[in-house]
């Protein structure tokens, strides 16, 4: 087991290194234009360009450039934006992390709970109209662009029906710090949580239903019946429990990906200034240093999240513990 | 018994015919395919529609005036609220050929833009699917068949790409190519070209195809018939082409609609983030972005393209599910996700 | 009499028509008796015992006839009542111990789960009982074995765990579905010893399904031979082995290699294959493969006679 963990840790470091190299190559070595011009942004003066060239070591070999970039992002943290002159990029990223985490954690709780319920109900009533309805709704959730769903939500709760009793509690778009205003924090996030969760409820509900139905065919379910257990217990303690392994794997990948950028669209639509919104604003200004930093930090987070999930996975599936 | 001796001609159907018959019986899949084909047909008729309606979906027409029931109606109505500055675009007229869905903030006919936008969305997601399948299959075949150091290098690269969040990778690739395009040797892609999103989306999903294909090839590589061919001295490329590729065709076919659904969502998201299709060209994603500013006054501008995406993606997913059940019921190819 | 099955019929509706898996099976079982049920795959031996357990959950299945356990009718009994018997008074051991246990729980947990499903005792007491049971089925280190997951045990050990589980509530009736088939020959002998010993200590009646005549000859008090969903011969072990009456029984006995004397070059095989349960012949189902074959074997179905040793064959009736 120790060996498995060390191995996974080594793998994690390798992937982190790989991603940093890819990011570096994309930003600094894509043929087509002068990287200094990209970083300095539009309308940069020749002096600024020279400064950038020197600062990032563009007159030196590639590996020196790589080291310099890593140093700026992770060690000294003194990468600055050229669009918003002198704005330190790394602290801005750090400030936005709690926003993204608030959004993703809340949505994750919602989608895990709801999709487990849907998966169980659909599997227990399989091939009934209820099962078909739930699965069709799930498919609809998967098929809608999340940012569009967010706009529809805004249209309903901020404009068209905002004055009705149902949505008058919805605060204006934006984020409130949990420490300043816990109630406001909660209220502003409810609609974004639901929006983000709908897509994943669709995916997870369908996946879990399929996994439960598959494990209900297993021999050990027949053993459980022969033991005289109730159908509910068989469904929850045996079929569901063994299906959760697939569920957790998926969760790890998606949770990481969300924190690392997939929540971006939701943040943009709801005006939540998380990492995604930061990236989006930088995109609108072609602010490369900012994008480099958000991409780098977010991907590192994804890799760490995936590794954490693998450990949870080992805990869930005893078969992996000994091998 | 003499009549038992009469040979009964037995119809033996090949696996393709069986799968096709199964698919044809799947009503949900066939209905979805019909819906999707109708959407494709409608989008293909975009130039016809624009010509017939006499509108230019790419030029802003702020001072255009149209006739409704004999009365002149300006497309961009002067706003009366607040300071009286700005304009409110025309709402839907529900008359085909005459601002059916109203105008956008540039006074352009939204219906015409919807059709043209759908055309680019479909073209981009279709072309990106082909791109991903070609590159992904090639990578999977090479890694799985030749093994050794080639496999190690390719697999590690795929692992890294796999762990890289899709949107971050797409954003990174877009941001460096968006202003100047790509120039590698003979390849020269302009910055506004539709090929840029095709290539970016194509690259991003390569591991999704390459990893399962590699696994399949790896197990085929050690199957009896391939080992026999190797021992007979059949050259490697010939084994790949004649023995291995036909065995992964079903997987590849199953990938097509599901990848396409995924690509449509990705394309629209990138366009919404203004790093996909560049103005004045349209795609469903860019129309949603245009409509964002008009959300509370003219919500249809943003709602209709989103609905079009949802319907197309859902049709592709249902059809893809049916196709998988018919062709390769045990496969683990999963529905699209973010 | 602990179990009395009368004219049991189980059929499944399929796209290709009605599959008659069991077509009129009757048998009785006395306390602490071992009944061996023999037949090829598809002869209906497993289905008939799943029916006894109430484990046929397929919505396309229909079950007719009567299954009486200690005088109580099981066919049509509400699921709740049936569940109270299952695992408690009637327990089952399955064929493949590799897949019969839930992979994510320790075997101690899984045995305790069954005990606590039927008996109102504390967790601590259940655990003590589990340890006793594991010792009883000859686990070398029962305490340690409790915290093992199924994948950490060998096939034979897993089957012992499954048996311990089946015995956990002192069942009056134990149904064993080919419990040795998936195991190595050396392990098989140990499991058979165990079943014999447990019959002695627990006084359980055992229905032992197998396709191996050798196993039957070692273990069973009485034997029932099944073919294509019907019982073709039944009798005591000695009767059946010394005087097999049905041609199918004879053919089965011919396919055991003799323990002594010269080994035949090839074991005789029964020519042909079992009939499709979708299209059973009008007459004797074994007819097409039968070496002795009368005319009315094609038109009429031979009935299993009464008496302790009986065979469903016209040849026997004539003799």
Coordinates of C-alpha atoms in Angstrom, one line a residue, chain B residues 113-233:
Chain B
X113 CA -27.7 34.5 -38.1
X114 CA -29.1 31.4 -36.3
X115 CA -28.9 29.4 -39.6
X116 CA -25.4 30.6 -40.5
X117 CA -24.3 30.2 -36.9
X118 CA -25.7 26.7 -36.8
X119 CA -23.8 25.9 -40.0
X120 CA -20.5 27.0 -38.4
X121 CA -21.3 25.2 -35.2
X122 CA -22.0 22.0 -37.1
X123 CA -19.0 22.3 -39.4
X124 CA -16.6 23.0 -36.6
X125 CA -17.9 20.2 -34.4
X126 CA -18.0 17.8 -37.3
X127 CA -14.5 18.7 -38.5
X128 CA -13.1 18.6 -35.0
X129 CA -14.6 15.1 -34.6
X130 CA -12.8 13.9 -37.7
X131 CA -9.6 15.6 -36.6
X132 CA -9.8 14.0 -33.1
X133 CA -10.6 10.6 -34.5
X134 CA -7.7 10.6 -37.0
X135 CA -5.1 11.9 -34.6
X136 CA -6.5 9.8 -31.7
X137 CA -6.7 6.6 -33.7
X138 CA -3.2 7.1 -35.1
X139 CA -1.8 7.7 -31.6
X140 CA -3.7 4.8 -30.1
X141 CA -2.6 2.5 -33.0
X142 CA 1.0 3.4 -32.8
X143 CA 1.3 3.3 -29.0
X144 CA -0.7 0.1 -28.7
X145 CA 0.9 -1.8 -31.6
X146 CA 4.6 -0.9 -31.4
X147 CA 4.8 -0.7 -27.7
X148 CA 8.1 -0.2 -26.0
X149 CA 9.6 3.3 -25.8
X150 CA 7.1 4.7 -28.4
X151 CA 4.2 3.5 -26.2
X152 CA 5.8 4.9 -23.1
X153 CA 6.4 8.4 -24.5
X154 CA 3.0 8.6 -26.2
X155 CA 1.1 7.2 -23.2
X156 CA 2.7 9.6 -20.8
X157 CA 2.0 12.5 -23.1
X158 CA -1.7 11.4 -23.3
X159 CA -1.8 11.0 -19.5
X160 CA -0.6 14.6 -19.1
X161 CA -3.1 15.9 -21.7
X162 CA -5.8 13.8 -20.0
X163 CA -5.1 15.4 -16.6
X164 CA -5.1 18.9 -18.2
X165 CA -8.5 20.5 -17.7
X166 CA -10.1 20.8 -21.1
X167 CA -11.1 24.4 -20.9
X168 CA -7.8 25.5 -19.6
X169 CA -6.0 23.8 -22.5
X170 CA -8.4 25.2 -25.0
X171 CA -8.1 28.7 -23.5
X172 CA -4.3 28.5 -23.5
X173 CA -4.2 27.3 -27.1
X174 CA -6.8 29.9 -28.2
X175 CA -5.2 32.9 -26.5
X176 CA -1.8 32.4 -28.2
X177 CA -3.3 31.8 -31.7
X178 CA -6.2 34.1 -31.7
X179 CA -4.4 37.3 -32.6
X180 CA -1.9 36.0 -35.1
X181 CA -3.1 32.6 -36.2
X182 CA -0.8 29.6 -36.6
X183 CA 2.2 29.5 -38.9
X184 CA 4.0 26.2 -38.9
X185 CA 6.0 25.6 -42.1
X186 CA 3.5 25.3 -45.0
X187 CA 0.5 25.5 -42.7
X188 CA -0.7 29.1 -42.4
X189 CA -4.0 29.7 -40.6
X190 CA -5.4 33.2 -40.4
X191 CA -6.5 34.4 -37.0
X192 CA -10.2 34.6 -37.9
X193 CA -10.3 31.2 -39.6
X194 CA -12.8 28.6 -38.6
X195 CA -9.9 26.1 -38.7
X196 CA -8.6 27.5 -35.4
X197 CA -11.4 26.3 -33.2
X198 CA -11.5 23.0 -35.2
X199 CA -7.8 22.3 -34.4
X200 CA -8.1 23.5 -30.8
X201 CA -11.1 21.4 -30.0
X202 CA -9.7 18.5 -32.0
X203 CA -6.4 18.5 -30.0
X204 CA -8.1 18.8 -26.6
X205 CA -10.1 15.6 -27.0
X206 CA -7.4 13.4 -28.5
X207 CA -6.8 11.5 -25.3
X208 CA -10.5 10.7 -25.0
X209 CA -10.1 8.6 -28.2
X210 CA -6.5 7.6 -28.1
X211 CA -6.6 6.0 -24.6
X212 CA -9.4 3.5 -25.2
X213 CA -8.1 2.8 -28.8
X214 CA -4.7 2.0 -27.4
X215 CA -6.2 -0.4 -24.9
X216 CA -8.1 -2.2 -27.6
X217 CA -5.1 -2.4 -29.9
X218 CA -2.9 -3.7 -27.1
X219 CA -5.3 -6.6 -26.5
X220 CA -5.6 -7.3 -30.3
X221 CA -1.8 -7.1 -30.6
X222 CA -1.6 -10.2 -28.4
X223 CA -4.5 -12.1 -30.0
X224 CA -3.9 -15.3 -31.9
X225 CA -4.6 -14.0 -35.4
X226 CA -2.2 -11.1 -35.1
X227 CA 0.5 -13.2 -33.6
X228 CA 0.1 -15.6 -36.4
X229 CA 0.3 -12.8 -39.0
X230 CA 3.5 -11.5 -37.3
X231 CA 5.0 -15.0 -37.4
X232 CA 4.2 -15.3 -41.1
X233 CA 6.2 -12.2 -41.7

